[in-house]
Tab-separated table of C-alpha atoms in Angstrom:
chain	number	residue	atom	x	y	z
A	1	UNK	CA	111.645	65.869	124.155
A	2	UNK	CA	112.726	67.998	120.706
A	3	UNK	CA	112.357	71.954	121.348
A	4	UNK	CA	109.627	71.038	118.428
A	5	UNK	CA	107.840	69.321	120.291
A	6	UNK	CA	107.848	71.469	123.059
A	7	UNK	CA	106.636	74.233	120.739
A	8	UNK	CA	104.043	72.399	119.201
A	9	UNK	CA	102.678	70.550	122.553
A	10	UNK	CA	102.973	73.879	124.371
A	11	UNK	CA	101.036	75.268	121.802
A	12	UNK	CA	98.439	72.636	121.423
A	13	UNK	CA	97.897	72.592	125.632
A	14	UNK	CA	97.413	76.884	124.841
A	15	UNK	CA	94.812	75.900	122.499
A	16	UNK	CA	92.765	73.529	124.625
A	17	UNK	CA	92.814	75.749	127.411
A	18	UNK	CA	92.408	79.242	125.769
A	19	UNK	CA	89.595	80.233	128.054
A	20	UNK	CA	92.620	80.874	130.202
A	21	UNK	CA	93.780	83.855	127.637
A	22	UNK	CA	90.260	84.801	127.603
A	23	UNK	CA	90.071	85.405	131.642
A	24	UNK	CA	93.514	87.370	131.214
A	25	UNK	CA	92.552	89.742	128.318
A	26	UNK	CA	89.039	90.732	130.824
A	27	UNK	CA	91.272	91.609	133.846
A	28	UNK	CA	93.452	93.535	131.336
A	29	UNK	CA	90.443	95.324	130.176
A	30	UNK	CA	89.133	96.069	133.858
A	31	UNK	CA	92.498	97.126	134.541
A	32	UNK	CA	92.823	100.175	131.889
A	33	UNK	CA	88.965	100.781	131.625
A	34	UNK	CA	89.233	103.335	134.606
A	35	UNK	CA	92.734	105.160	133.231
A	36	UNK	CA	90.574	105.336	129.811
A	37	UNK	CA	87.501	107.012	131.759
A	38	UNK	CA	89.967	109.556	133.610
A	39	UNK	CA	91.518	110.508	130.059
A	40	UNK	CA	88.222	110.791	128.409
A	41	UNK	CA	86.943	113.186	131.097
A	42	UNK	CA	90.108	115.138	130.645
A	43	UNK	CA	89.827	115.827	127.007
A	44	UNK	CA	86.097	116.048	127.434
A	45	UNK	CA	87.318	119.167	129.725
A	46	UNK	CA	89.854	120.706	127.186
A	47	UNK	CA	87.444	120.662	124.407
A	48	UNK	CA	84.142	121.482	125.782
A	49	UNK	CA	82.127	123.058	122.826
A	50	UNK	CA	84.888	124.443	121.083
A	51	UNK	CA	85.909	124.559	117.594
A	52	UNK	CA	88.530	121.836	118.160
A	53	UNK	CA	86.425	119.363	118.503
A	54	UNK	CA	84.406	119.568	115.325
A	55	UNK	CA	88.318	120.290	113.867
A	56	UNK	CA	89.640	116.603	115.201
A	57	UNK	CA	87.179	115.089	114.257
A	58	UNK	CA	88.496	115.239	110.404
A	59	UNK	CA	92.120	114.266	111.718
A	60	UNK	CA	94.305	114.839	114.389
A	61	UNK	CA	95.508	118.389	114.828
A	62	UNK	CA	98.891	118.682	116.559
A	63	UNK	CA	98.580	122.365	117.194
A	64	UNK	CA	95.935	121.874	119.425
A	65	UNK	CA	97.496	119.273	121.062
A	66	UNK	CA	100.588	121.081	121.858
A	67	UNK	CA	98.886	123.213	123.935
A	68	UNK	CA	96.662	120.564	125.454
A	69	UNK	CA	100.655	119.106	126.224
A	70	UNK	CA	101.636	122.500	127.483
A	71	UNK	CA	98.526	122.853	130.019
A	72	UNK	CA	98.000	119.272	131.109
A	73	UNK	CA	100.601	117.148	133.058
A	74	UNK	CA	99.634	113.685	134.677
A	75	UNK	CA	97.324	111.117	133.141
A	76	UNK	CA	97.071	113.533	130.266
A	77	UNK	CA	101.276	113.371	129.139
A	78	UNK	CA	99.933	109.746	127.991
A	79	UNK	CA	97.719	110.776	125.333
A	80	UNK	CA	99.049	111.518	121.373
A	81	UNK	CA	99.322	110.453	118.492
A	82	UNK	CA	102.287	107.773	119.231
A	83	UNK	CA	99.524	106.090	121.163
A	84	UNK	CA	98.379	104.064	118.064
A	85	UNK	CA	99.993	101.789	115.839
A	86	UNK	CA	103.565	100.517	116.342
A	87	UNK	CA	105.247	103.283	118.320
A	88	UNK	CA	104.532	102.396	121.672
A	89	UNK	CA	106.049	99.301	120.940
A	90	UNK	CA	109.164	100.845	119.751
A	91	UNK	CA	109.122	103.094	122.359
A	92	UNK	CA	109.141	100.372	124.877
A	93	UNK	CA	111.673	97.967	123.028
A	94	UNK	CA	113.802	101.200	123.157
A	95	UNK	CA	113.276	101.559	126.701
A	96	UNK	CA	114.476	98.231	127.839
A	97	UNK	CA	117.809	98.267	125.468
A	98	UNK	CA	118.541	101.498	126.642
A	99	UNK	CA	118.549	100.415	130.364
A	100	UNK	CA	116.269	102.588	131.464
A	101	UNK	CA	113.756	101.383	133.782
A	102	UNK	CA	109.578	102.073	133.439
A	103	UNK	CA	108.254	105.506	133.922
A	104	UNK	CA	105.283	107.336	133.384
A	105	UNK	CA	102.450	109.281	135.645
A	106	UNK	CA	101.891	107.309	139.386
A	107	UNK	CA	98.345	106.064	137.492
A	108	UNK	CA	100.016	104.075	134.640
A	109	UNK	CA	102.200	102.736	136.505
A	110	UNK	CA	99.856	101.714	139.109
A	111	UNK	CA	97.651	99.716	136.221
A	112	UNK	CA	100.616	98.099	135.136
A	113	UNK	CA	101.354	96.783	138.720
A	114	UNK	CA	97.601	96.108	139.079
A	115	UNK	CA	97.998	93.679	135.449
A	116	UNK	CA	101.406	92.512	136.751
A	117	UNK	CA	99.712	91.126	140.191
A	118	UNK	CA	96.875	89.845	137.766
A	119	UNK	CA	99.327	87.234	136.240
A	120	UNK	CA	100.793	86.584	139.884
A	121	UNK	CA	97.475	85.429	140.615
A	122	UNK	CA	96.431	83.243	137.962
A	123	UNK	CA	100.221	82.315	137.409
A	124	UNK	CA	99.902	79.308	139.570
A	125	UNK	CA	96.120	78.031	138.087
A	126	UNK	CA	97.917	78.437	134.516
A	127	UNK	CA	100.993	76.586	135.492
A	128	UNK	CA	98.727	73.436	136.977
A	129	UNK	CA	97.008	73.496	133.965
A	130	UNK	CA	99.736	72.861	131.671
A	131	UNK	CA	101.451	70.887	133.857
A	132	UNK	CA	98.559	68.401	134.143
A	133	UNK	CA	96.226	68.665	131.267
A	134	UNK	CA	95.255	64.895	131.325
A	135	UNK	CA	93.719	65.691	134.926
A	136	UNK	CA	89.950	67.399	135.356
A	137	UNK	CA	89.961	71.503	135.030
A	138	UNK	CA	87.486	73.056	136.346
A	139	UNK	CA	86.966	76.936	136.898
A	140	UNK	CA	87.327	76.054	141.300
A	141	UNK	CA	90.592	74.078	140.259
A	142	UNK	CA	92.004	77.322	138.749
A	143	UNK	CA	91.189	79.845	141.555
A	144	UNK	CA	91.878	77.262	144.358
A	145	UNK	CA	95.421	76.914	142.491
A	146	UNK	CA	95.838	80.504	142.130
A	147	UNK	CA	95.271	81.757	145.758
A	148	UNK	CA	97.410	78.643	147.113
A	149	UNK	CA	100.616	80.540	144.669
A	150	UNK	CA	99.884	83.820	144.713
A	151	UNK	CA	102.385	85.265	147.058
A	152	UNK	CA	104.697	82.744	146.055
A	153	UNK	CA	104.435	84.292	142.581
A	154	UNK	CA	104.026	88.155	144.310
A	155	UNK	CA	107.783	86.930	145.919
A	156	UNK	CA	108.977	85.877	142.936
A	157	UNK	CA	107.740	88.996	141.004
A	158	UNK	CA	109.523	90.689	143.833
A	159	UNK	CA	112.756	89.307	143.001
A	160	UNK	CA	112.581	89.708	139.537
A	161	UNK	CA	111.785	92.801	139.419
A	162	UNK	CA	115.326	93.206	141.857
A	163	UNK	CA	117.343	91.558	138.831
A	164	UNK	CA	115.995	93.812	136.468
A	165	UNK	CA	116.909	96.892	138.620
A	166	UNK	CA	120.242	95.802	138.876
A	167	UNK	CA	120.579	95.241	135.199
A	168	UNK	CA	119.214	98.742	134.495
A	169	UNK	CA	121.225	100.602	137.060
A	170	UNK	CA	124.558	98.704	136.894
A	171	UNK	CA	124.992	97.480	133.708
A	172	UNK	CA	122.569	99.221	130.542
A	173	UNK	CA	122.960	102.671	132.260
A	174	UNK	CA	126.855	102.468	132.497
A	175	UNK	CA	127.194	101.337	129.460
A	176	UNK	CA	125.390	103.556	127.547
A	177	UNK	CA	126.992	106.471	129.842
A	178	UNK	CA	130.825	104.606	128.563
A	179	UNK	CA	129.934	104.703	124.885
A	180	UNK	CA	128.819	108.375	124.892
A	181	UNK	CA	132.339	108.828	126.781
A	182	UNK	CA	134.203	107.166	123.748
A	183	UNK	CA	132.392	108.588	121.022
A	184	UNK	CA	132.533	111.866	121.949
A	185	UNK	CA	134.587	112.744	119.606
A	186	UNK	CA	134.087	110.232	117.010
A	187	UNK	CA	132.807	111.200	113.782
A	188	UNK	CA	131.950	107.773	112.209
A	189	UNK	CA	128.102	106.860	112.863
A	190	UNK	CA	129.166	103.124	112.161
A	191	UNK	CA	131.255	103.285	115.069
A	192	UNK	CA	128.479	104.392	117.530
A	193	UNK	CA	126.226	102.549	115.921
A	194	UNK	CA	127.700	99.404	116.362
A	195	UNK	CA	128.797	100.142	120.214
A	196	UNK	CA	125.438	100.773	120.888
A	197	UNK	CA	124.350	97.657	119.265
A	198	UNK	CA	127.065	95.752	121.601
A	199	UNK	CA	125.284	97.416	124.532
A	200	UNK	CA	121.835	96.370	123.597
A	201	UNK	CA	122.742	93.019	122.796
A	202	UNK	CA	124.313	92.752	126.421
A	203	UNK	CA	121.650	94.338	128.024
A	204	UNK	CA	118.778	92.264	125.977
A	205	UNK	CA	120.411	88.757	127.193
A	206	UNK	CA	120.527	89.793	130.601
A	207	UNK	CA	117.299	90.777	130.281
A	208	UNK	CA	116.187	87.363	128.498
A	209	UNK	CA	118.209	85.393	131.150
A	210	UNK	CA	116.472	87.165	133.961
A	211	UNK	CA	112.551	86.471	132.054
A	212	UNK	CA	113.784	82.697	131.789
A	213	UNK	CA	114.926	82.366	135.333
A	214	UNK	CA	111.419	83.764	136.467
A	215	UNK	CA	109.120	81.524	133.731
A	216	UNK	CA	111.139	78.380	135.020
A	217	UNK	CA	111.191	79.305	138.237
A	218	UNK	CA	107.012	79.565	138.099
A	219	UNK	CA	107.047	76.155	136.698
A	220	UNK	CA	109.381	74.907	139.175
A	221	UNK	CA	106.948	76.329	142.163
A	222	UNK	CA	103.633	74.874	141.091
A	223	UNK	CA	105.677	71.305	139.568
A	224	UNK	CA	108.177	70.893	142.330
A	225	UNK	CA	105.687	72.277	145.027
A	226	UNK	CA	108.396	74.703	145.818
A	227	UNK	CA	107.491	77.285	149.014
A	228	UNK	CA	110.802	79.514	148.221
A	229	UNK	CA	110.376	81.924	146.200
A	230	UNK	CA	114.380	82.730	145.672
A	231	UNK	CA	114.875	78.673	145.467
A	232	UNK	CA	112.949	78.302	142.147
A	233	UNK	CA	114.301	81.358	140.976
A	234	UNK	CA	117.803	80.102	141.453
A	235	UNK	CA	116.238	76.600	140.705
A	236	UNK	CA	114.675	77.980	137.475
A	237	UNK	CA	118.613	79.579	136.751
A	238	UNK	CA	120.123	76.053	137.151
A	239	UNK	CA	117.557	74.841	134.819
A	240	UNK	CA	118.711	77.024	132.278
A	241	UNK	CA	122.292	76.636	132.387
A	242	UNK	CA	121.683	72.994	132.388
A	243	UNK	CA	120.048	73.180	129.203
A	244	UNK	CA	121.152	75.873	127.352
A	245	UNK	CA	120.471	74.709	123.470
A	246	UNK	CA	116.907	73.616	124.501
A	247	UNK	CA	115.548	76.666	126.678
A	248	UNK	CA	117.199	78.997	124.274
A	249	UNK	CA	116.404	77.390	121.126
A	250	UNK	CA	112.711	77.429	122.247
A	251	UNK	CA	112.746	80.999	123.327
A	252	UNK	CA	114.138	81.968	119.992
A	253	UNK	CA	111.539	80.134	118.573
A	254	UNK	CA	108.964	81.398	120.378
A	255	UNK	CA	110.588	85.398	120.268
A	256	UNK	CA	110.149	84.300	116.253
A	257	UNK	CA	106.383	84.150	116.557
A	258	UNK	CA	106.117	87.136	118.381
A	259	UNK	CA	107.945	88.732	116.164
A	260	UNK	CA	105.984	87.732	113.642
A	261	UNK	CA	102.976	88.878	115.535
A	262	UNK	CA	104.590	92.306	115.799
A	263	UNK	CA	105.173	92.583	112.055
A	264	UNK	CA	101.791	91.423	111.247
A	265	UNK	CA	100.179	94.184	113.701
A	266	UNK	CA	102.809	96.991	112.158
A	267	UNK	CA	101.568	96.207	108.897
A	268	UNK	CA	97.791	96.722	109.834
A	269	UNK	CA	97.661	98.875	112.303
A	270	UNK	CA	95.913	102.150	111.630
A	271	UNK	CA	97.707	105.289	112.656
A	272	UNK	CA	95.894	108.401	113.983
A	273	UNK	CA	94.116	109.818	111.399
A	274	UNK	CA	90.256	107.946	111.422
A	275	UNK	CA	87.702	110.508	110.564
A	276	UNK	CA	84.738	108.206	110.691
A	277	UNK	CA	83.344	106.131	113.697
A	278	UNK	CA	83.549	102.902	111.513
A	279	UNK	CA	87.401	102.812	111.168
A	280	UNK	CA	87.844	104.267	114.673
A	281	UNK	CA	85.899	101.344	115.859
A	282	UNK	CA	88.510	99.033	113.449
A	283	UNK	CA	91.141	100.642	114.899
A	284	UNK	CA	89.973	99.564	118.236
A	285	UNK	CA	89.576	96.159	117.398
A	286	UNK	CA	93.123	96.064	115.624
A	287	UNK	CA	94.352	96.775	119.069
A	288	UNK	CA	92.657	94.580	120.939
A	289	UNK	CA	92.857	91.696	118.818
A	290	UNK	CA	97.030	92.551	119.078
A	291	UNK	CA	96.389	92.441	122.775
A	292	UNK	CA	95.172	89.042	122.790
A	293	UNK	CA	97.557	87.837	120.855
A	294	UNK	CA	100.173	88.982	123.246
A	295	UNK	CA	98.333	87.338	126.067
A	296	UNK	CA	98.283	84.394	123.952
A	297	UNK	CA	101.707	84.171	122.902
A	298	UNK	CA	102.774	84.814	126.713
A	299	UNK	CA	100.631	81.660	127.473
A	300	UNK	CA	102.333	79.804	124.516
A	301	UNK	CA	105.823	80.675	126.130
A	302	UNK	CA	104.576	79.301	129.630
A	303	UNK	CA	102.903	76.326	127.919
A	304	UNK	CA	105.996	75.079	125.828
A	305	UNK	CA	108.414	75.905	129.008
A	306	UNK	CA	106.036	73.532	131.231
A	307	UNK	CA	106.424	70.942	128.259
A	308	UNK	CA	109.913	71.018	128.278
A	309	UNK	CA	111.127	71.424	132.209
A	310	UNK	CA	109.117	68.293	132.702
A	311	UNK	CA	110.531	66.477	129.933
A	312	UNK	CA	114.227	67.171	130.785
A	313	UNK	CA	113.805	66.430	134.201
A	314	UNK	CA	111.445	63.466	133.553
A	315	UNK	CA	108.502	64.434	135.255
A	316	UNK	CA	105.112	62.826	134.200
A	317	UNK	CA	103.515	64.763	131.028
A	318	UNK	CA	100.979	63.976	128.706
A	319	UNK	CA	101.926	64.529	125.177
């Protein structure tokens, strides 16, 4: 089967199933509803009655909030104007190049575990459903396959999240520590510029090769009826180097859309300065309709990878 086809199947299966995103986006929304309550009750505090208030609401005022900055630490260091638009995006894209692992306050990075183990979960019903889509889905079928892969998944999480480490703290780190030990004394931006661009490319195709072990290792669980987690992994490696044009000519493909998607949502999204409740509440739906289409395109990734493992190693599909 083409990488095309793949795409387009993968895509198609995404489509016919998209109640699947819809179940994903609510436990994302559960997820971050609490951290949003917590914030709200924290700037509820720092304003009160005051002047402020009536002040932000006709844009965002950055002396107040670099004393808000100055007094609150926690939950609150989350909150500012690089919150909306396309700067956290940067900001994480930056993150990952620069080998530096997640951080944040103990509560973010508790939600993100809490949406991490939400995919762990349904991780297995999503991979049946792909992988048989001429079969009858029902919404039993998908728990009943989710609970019989979660840990499986939670174990492979586990171990991906152990690659990643060790691509963070031995390779991106070092590296980045080497090229501010050779440029010290370099005066030519080009010359950093493009040693940090070596860097990131090394880093970001670890990284990809990691993300591809772990999606084809998920397939290879729920298609192969794997109980090792570090088998599929590996498994899901193999697969990979076995077909190198197809799995990376489909993730480029893919990384295309999304980047798409990301270009798209840069050109729309509203920055910080609403004054009115109508295009705060636009703003809102900008950013959730982005984070569906994130949860989509993950899907679509999953999808097309199901397509293809069980095309190249001629395992019954519907097409």
């Amino acid at each position: 089967m083409s990488i095309l086809h793949s795409f387009r199947e993968g895509g198609r299966r995404v489509w016919a199933a998209r109640g699947l995103a819809g179940w994903l986006y609510l436990a994302s929304l559960v997820a971050s509803l609490p951290l949003a309550l917590a914030l709200a009750m924290i700037l509820r505090r720092s304003l009160g009655a005051s002047l402020v208030a009536d002040n932000l609401r006709e844009g965002f005022d950055l002396a107040w909030h670099g004393e808000f900055a100055f007094r609150e630490t926690g939950l609150a260091d989350s909150f500012g104007p690089w919150v909306t638009g396309m700067l956290p995006v940067v900001e994480n894209l930056e993150g990952l190049l620069d080998g530096e692992p997640p951080t944040g306050d103990w509560t973010l990075l508790l939600a993100g575990l809490v949406f991490l183990l939400v995919w762990a979960f349904f991780g297995g019903g999503i991979v049946d459903r792909y992988a048989s889509p001429e079969e009858t889905h029902s919404r039993g079928r998908l728990f009943a396959k989710s609970g019989e892969y979660f840990f499986r998944f939670v174990r492979l999480l586990v171990i991906s999240a152990l690659f990643y480490a060790a691509v963070f703290r031995w390779v991106g780190q070092p590296l980045h520590r080497r090229v501010e030990e050779w440029t010290r004394d370099v005066t030519s931006e080009q010359t950093v510029l493009l040693l940090t661009m070596v860097v990131y490319l090394v880093v970001g195709v670890l990284l990809v090769l990691i993300s591809l072990a772990a999606d084809y290792g998920k397939i290879a669980l729920v298609v192969e009826h794997r109980r090792s987690a570090l088998l599929a992994f590996l498994r899901g490696l193999r697969f990979v180097f076995s077909h190198p044009g197809k799995t990376s000519g489909l993730y480029a493909l893919l990384l295309a859309v999304g980047l798409g998607l990301v270009a798209l949502y840069a050109g729309v999204a509203p920055g910080p300065g609403q004054r009115v409740w109508w295009t705060v509440l636009v703003a809102f739906l900008v950013g959730q309709v982005y984070v569906l289409a994130r949860i989509g395109l993950k899907l679509w990734f999953l999808s097309s990878q199901t397509v293809l493992f069980q095309s190249a190693e001629g395992l019954p599909t519907a097409s």
